[in-house]
mmCIF file of C-alpha atoms in Angstrom:
data_model
loop_
_atom_site.group_PDB
_atom_site.id
_atom_site.type_symbol
_atom_site.label_atom_id
_atom_site.label_comp_id
_atom_site.label_asym_id
_atom_site.label_seq_id
_atom_site.Cartn_x
_atom_site.Cartn_y
_atom_site.Cartn_z
ATOM 1 C CA UNK U 80 99.509 -59.082 66.015
ATOM 2 C CA UNK U 81 97.645 -61.872 64.255
ATOM 3 C CA UNK U 82 95.384 -59.311 62.564
ATOM 4 C CA UNK U 83 98.382 -57.462 61.130
ATOM 5 C CA UNK U 84 99.929 -60.734 59.967
ATOM 6 C CA UNK U 85 96.710 -61.619 58.113
ATOM 7 C CA UNK U 86 96.668 -58.175 56.486
ATOM 8 C CA UNK U 87 100.264 -58.640 55.371
ATOM 9 C CA UNK U 88 99.322 -61.977 53.802
ATOM 10 C CA UNK U 89 96.486 -60.274 51.906
ATOM 11 C CA UNK U 90 98.793 -57.509 50.696
ATOM 12 C CA UNK U 91 101.302 -60.017 49.402
ATOM 13 C CA UNK U 92 98.590 -62.080 47.731
ATOM 14 C CA UNK U 93 97.311 -59.033 45.819
ATOM 15 C CA UNK U 94 100.916 -58.258 44.900
ATOM 16 C CA UNK U 95 101.652 -61.802 43.734
ATOM 17 C CA UNK U 96 98.430 -61.898 41.705
ATOM 18 C CA UNK U 97 99.208 -58.545 40.103
ATOM 19 C CA UNK U 98 95.876 -57.166 41.322
ATOM 20 C CA UNK U 99 97.150 -53.647 41.908
ATOM 21 C CA UNK U 100 93.742 -51.961 41.947
ATOM 22 C CA UNK U 101 92.523 -54.181 44.785
ATOM 23 C CA UNK U 102 95.860 -53.763 46.506
ATOM 24 C CA UNK U 103 95.476 -49.989 46.272
ATOM 25 C CA UNK U 104 91.974 -50.104 47.764
ATOM 26 C CA UNK U 105 93.131 -52.375 50.597
ATOM 27 C CA UNK U 106 96.064 -50.071 51.303
ATOM 28 C CA UNK U 107 93.871 -46.987 51.594
ATOM 29 C CA UNK U 108 91.677 -48.757 54.145
ATOM 30 C CA UNK U 109 94.765 -49.508 56.236
ATOM 31 C CA UNK U 110 96.980 -46.495 55.547
ATOM 32 C CA UNK U 111 97.086 -45.456 59.213
ATOM 33 C CA UNK U 112 98.231 -48.862 60.388
ATOM 34 C CA UNK U 113 101.908 -48.343 61.274
ATOM 35 C CA UNK U 114 102.525 -52.086 61.274
ATOM 36 C CA UNK U 115 101.934 -52.162 57.513
ATOM 37 C CA UNK U 116 104.654 -50.785 55.254
ATOM 38 C CA UNK U 117 102.261 -48.436 53.485
ATOM 39 C CA UNK U 118 104.881 -46.426 51.556
ATOM 40 C CA UNK U 119 106.509 -49.554 50.130
ATOM 41 C CA UNK U 120 103.259 -51.037 48.837
ATOM 42 C CA UNK U 121 102.002 -47.641 47.667
ATOM 43 C CA UNK U 122 105.178 -47.180 45.647
ATOM 44 C CA UNK U 123 104.899 -50.638 44.095
ATOM 45 C CA UNK U 124 101.240 -50.033 43.200
ATOM 46 C CA UNK U 125 101.995 -46.633 41.660
ATOM 47 C CA UNK U 126 104.867 -48.040 39.620
ATOM 48 C CA UNK U 127 102.792 -50.907 38.234
ATOM 49 C CA UNK U 128 99.927 -48.533 37.406
ATOM 50 C CA UNK U 129 102.488 -46.342 35.568
ATOM 51 C CA UNK U 130 102.037 -43.458 38.027
ATOM 52 C CA UNK U 131 105.771 -42.971 38.119
ATOM 53 C CA UNK U 132 105.945 -39.632 39.932
ATOM 54 C CA UNK U 133 103.734 -40.982 42.709
ATOM 55 C CA UNK U 134 105.967 -44.049 42.962
ATOM 56 C CA UNK U 135 109.063 -41.859 43.237
ATOM 57 C CA UNK U 136 107.458 -39.832 46.032
ATOM 58 C CA UNK U 137 106.487 -42.940 48.021
ATOM 59 C CA UNK U 138 109.878 -44.606 47.664
ATOM 60 C CA UNK U 139 111.820 -41.449 48.520
ATOM 61 C CA UNK U 140 109.709 -40.912 51.630
ATOM 62 C CA UNK U 141 110.410 -44.509 52.627
ATOM 63 C CA UNK U 142 114.144 -44.119 51.993
ATOM 64 C CA UNK U 143 114.284 -41.010 54.180
ATOM 65 C CA UNK U 144 111.965 -42.311 56.903
ATOM 66 C CA UNK U 145 111.848 -46.128 56.911
ATOM 67 C CA UNK U 146 109.021 -47.791 58.812
ATOM 68 C CA UNK U 147 110.777 -49.192 61.883
ATOM 69 C CA UNK U 148 107.659 -51.149 62.785
ATOM 70 C CA UNK U 149 107.905 -53.116 59.555
ATOM 71 C CA UNK U 150 111.428 -53.330 58.126
ATOM 72 C CA UNK U 151 111.606 -54.421 54.479
ATOM 73 C CA UNK U 152 112.714 -57.975 53.771
ATOM 74 C CA UNK U 153 115.735 -58.412 51.450
ATOM 75 C CA UNK U 154 113.449 -59.272 48.515
ATOM 76 C CA UNK U 155 111.207 -56.272 49.228
ATOM 77 C CA UNK U 156 114.271 -54.048 49.375
ATOM 78 C CA UNK U 157 115.363 -55.262 45.933
ATOM 79 C CA UNK U 158 111.848 -54.722 44.553
ATOM 80 C CA UNK U 159 111.815 -51.192 45.936
ATOM 81 C CA UNK U 160 115.196 -50.285 44.416
ATOM 82 C CA UNK U 161 114.272 -51.791 41.035
ATOM 83 C CA UNK U 162 110.889 -50.049 40.928
ATOM 84 C CA UNK U 163 112.377 -46.754 42.106
ATOM 85 C CA UNK U 164 115.052 -46.790 39.391
ATOM 86 C CA UNK U 165 112.553 -47.708 36.670
ATOM 87 C CA UNK U 166 110.164 -44.985 37.862
ATOM 88 C CA UNK U 167 112.942 -42.400 37.803
ATOM 89 C CA UNK U 168 113.883 -43.465 34.281
ATOM 90 C CA UNK U 169 110.280 -43.272 33.063
ATOM 91 C CA UNK U 170 109.851 -39.797 34.538
ATOM 92 C CA UNK U 171 110.657 -36.779 32.381
ATOM 93 C CA UNK U 172 113.682 -35.657 34.394
ATOM 94 C CA UNK U 173 116.716 -37.408 32.881
ATOM 95 C CA UNK U 174 119.260 -35.441 34.912
ATOM 96 C CA UNK U 175 117.543 -36.380 38.156
ATOM 97 C CA UNK U 176 117.477 -40.014 37.077
ATOM 98 C CA UNK U 177 121.203 -40.055 36.318
ATOM 99 C CA UNK U 178 122.104 -38.296 39.565
ATOM 100 C CA UNK U 179 120.013 -40.609 41.752
ATOM 101 C CA UNK U 180 120.882 -43.762 39.798
ATOM 102 C CA UNK U 181 124.604 -43.014 40.158
ATOM 103 C CA UNK U 182 124.210 -42.532 43.924
ATOM 104 C CA UNK U 183 122.292 -45.807 44.285
ATOM 105 C CA UNK U 184 124.779 -47.748 42.152
ATOM 106 C CA UNK U 185 127.690 -46.389 44.187
ATOM 107 C CA UNK U 186 125.993 -47.473 47.427
ATOM 108 C CA UNK U 187 125.182 -50.928 46.041
ATOM 109 C CA UNK U 188 128.721 -51.449 44.781
ATOM 110 C CA UNK U 189 130.036 -50.709 48.262
ATOM 111 C CA UNK U 190 128.013 -53.603 49.674
ATOM 112 C CA UNK U 191 129.786 -56.008 47.267
ATOM 113 C CA UNK U 192 126.667 -58.203 47.467
ATOM 114 C CA UNK U 193 126.052 -60.338 44.376
ATOM 115 C CA UNK U 194 122.285 -60.050 44.825
ATOM 116 C CA UNK U 195 122.530 -56.458 43.585
ATOM 117 C CA UNK U 196 124.507 -57.233 40.409
ATOM 118 C CA UNK U 197 121.474 -57.289 38.107
ATOM 119 C CA UNK U 198 120.197 -53.998 39.515
ATOM 120 C CA UNK U 199 123.586 -52.361 39.016
ATOM 121 C CA UNK U 200 123.828 -53.622 35.434
ATOM 122 C CA UNK U 201 120.290 -52.447 34.672
ATOM 123 C CA UNK U 202 120.982 -49.024 36.192
ATOM 124 C CA UNK U 203 124.185 -48.661 34.179
ATOM 125 C CA UNK U 204 122.304 -49.604 31.012
ATOM 126 C CA UNK U 205 119.468 -47.154 31.673
ATOM 127 C CA UNK U 206 122.052 -44.439 32.386
ATOM 128 C CA UNK U 207 123.343 -44.824 28.823
ATOM 129 C CA UNK U 208 119.848 -44.833 27.320
ATOM 130 C CA UNK U 209 119.106 -41.700 29.320
ATOM 131 C CA UNK U 210 122.198 -39.959 27.912
ATOM 132 C CA UNK U 211 121.235 -40.974 24.368
ATOM 133 C CA UNK U 212 117.657 -39.732 24.771
ATOM 134 C CA UNK U 213 118.709 -36.190 25.740
ATOM 135 C CA UNK U 214 117.779 -33.522 23.197
ATOM 136 C CA UNK U 215 121.442 -32.474 23.176
ATOM 137 C CA UNK U 216 123.282 -35.741 23.620
ATOM 138 C CA UNK U 217 126.742 -35.589 25.163
ATOM 139 C CA UNK U 218 128.317 -38.042 22.724
ATOM 140 C CA UNK U 219 131.760 -37.775 24.317
ATOM 141 C CA UNK U 220 130.362 -38.973 27.644
ATOM 142 C CA UNK U 221 128.169 -41.567 25.940
ATOM 143 C CA UNK U 222 131.188 -42.971 24.088
ATOM 144 C CA UNK U 223 133.244 -43.243 27.270
ATOM 145 C CA UNK U 224 130.425 -44.759 29.324
ATOM 146 C CA UNK U 225 129.605 -47.230 26.528
ATOM 147 C CA UNK U 226 133.213 -48.418 26.486
ATOM 148 C CA UNK U 227 133.107 -48.901 30.256
ATOM 149 C CA UNK U 228 129.850 -50.873 30.035
ATOM 150 C CA UNK U 229 131.148 -53.175 27.279
ATOM 151 C CA UNK U 230 134.319 -53.928 29.258
ATOM 152 C CA UNK U 231 132.422 -54.638 32.476
ATOM 153 C CA UNK U 232 129.427 -56.549 31.088
ATOM 154 C CA UNK U 233 130.785 -58.622 28.192
ATOM 155 C CA UNK U 234 127.924 -61.148 28.407
ATOM 156 C CA UNK U 235 125.137 -58.643 29.042
ATOM 157 C CA UNK U 236 121.817 -59.048 27.251
ATOM 158 C CA UNK U 237 122.073 -55.311 26.499
ATOM 159 C CA UNK U 238 125.461 -55.576 24.789
ATOM 160 C CA UNK U 239 124.307 -55.235 21.158
ATOM 161 C CA UNK U 240 122.252 -52.149 22.012
ATOM 162 C CA UNK U 241 125.218 -50.606 23.832
ATOM 163 C CA UNK U 242 127.538 -51.352 20.908
ATOM 164 C CA UNK U 243 125.071 -49.538 18.668
ATOM 165 C CA UNK U 244 125.133 -46.534 21.014
ATOM 166 C CA UNK U 245 128.934 -46.692 21.033
ATOM 167 C CA UNK U 246 129.090 -46.722 17.226
ATOM 168 C CA UNK U 247 126.724 -43.765 16.954
ATOM 169 C CA UNK U 248 128.618 -41.822 19.610
ATOM 170 C CA UNK U 249 131.952 -42.408 17.826
ATOM 171 C CA UNK U 250 130.519 -41.143 14.549
ATOM 172 C CA UNK U 251 129.174 -38.057 16.322
ATOM 173 C CA UNK U 252 132.564 -37.304 17.885
ATOM 174 C CA UNK U 253 134.329 -37.296 14.505
ATOM 175 C CA UNK U 254 135.655 -40.824 14.887
ATOM 176 C CA UNK U 255 133.700 -41.773 11.795
ATOM 177 C CA UNK U 256 135.926 -44.637 10.657
ATOM 178 C CA UNK U 257 135.896 -46.336 14.075
ATOM 179 C CA UNK U 258 132.176 -45.766 14.522
ATOM 180 C CA UNK U 259 131.367 -47.150 11.101
ATOM 181 C CA UNK U 260 133.480 -50.240 11.809
ATOM 182 C CA UNK U 261 131.636 -50.840 15.087
ATOM 183 C CA UNK U 262 128.276 -50.642 13.325
ATOM 184 C CA UNK U 263 129.352 -52.843 10.380
ATOM 185 C CA UNK U 264 130.668 -55.477 12.781
ATOM 186 C CA UNK U 265 127.398 -55.316 14.669
ATOM 187 C CA UNK U 266 125.383 -55.680 11.469
ATOM 188 C CA UNK U 267 127.236 -58.861 10.584
ATOM 189 C CA UNK U 268 126.610 -60.500 13.928
ATOM 190 C CA UNK U 269 124.139 -63.371 14.255
ATOM 191 C CA UNK U 270 121.083 -62.891 16.450
ATOM 192 C CA UNK U 271 120.949 -59.100 16.270
ATOM 193 C CA UNK U 272 117.332 -57.943 16.828
ATOM 194 C CA UNK U 273 115.513 -56.797 13.689
ATOM 195 C CA UNK U 274 114.777 -53.331 15.085
ATOM 196 C CA UNK U 275 118.453 -52.807 15.881
ATOM 197 C CA UNK U 276 119.523 -54.051 12.449
ATOM 198 C CA UNK U 277 117.203 -51.432 10.966
ATOM 199 C CA UNK U 278 118.716 -48.677 13.111
ATOM 200 C CA UNK U 279 122.264 -49.710 12.181
ATOM 201 C CA UNK U 280 121.403 -49.862 8.472
ATOM 202 C CA UNK U 281 119.798 -46.429 8.645
ATOM 203 C CA UNK U 282 122.830 -44.957 10.460
ATOM 204 C CA UNK U 283 125.257 -46.400 7.926
ATOM 205 C CA UNK U 284 123.255 -45.032 4.999
ATOM 206 C CA UNK U 285 123.422 -41.418 6.197
#
């Protein structure tokens, strides 16, 4: 209907303007309207307000029971996947993140659609950061996954960070000489971020 179309325009305007509080209020007034994709917008609002567990709940409900009255557009689908992955990563459950991220990446790879390449790369990167952040890091797995990332994403903006993780993982799996070489090579590279240079220097001094 025209009324629903106008409401959708308002929702997208709040979203474009980044006015998530107003968007949340508008959503609650229209939550029973089946022609509005409530779960999608609720998830986006929760993610942007850093209510990550709420975002996860909304997105997972939408994934299980999509709103057939209002199918997501391709751009909305990408926004949902990106926000869902980031919310999972920001939540406290690293194992759940890695399990779900791996499943999503596998599904996206099967589509062979280039529009998902950035999401896949981001998910693979966050997977490695998640491994590294564990209280008992599996350095063998981190080393192997870092190698795979470097081979697949040679021009990635995350490459220096991943090389640092690779160097640290090699050192922690008794490949001290190789790990040290990786870190020294990284230290001598132009354009390395200052924070990363500090981490490398600290690792080499221990």
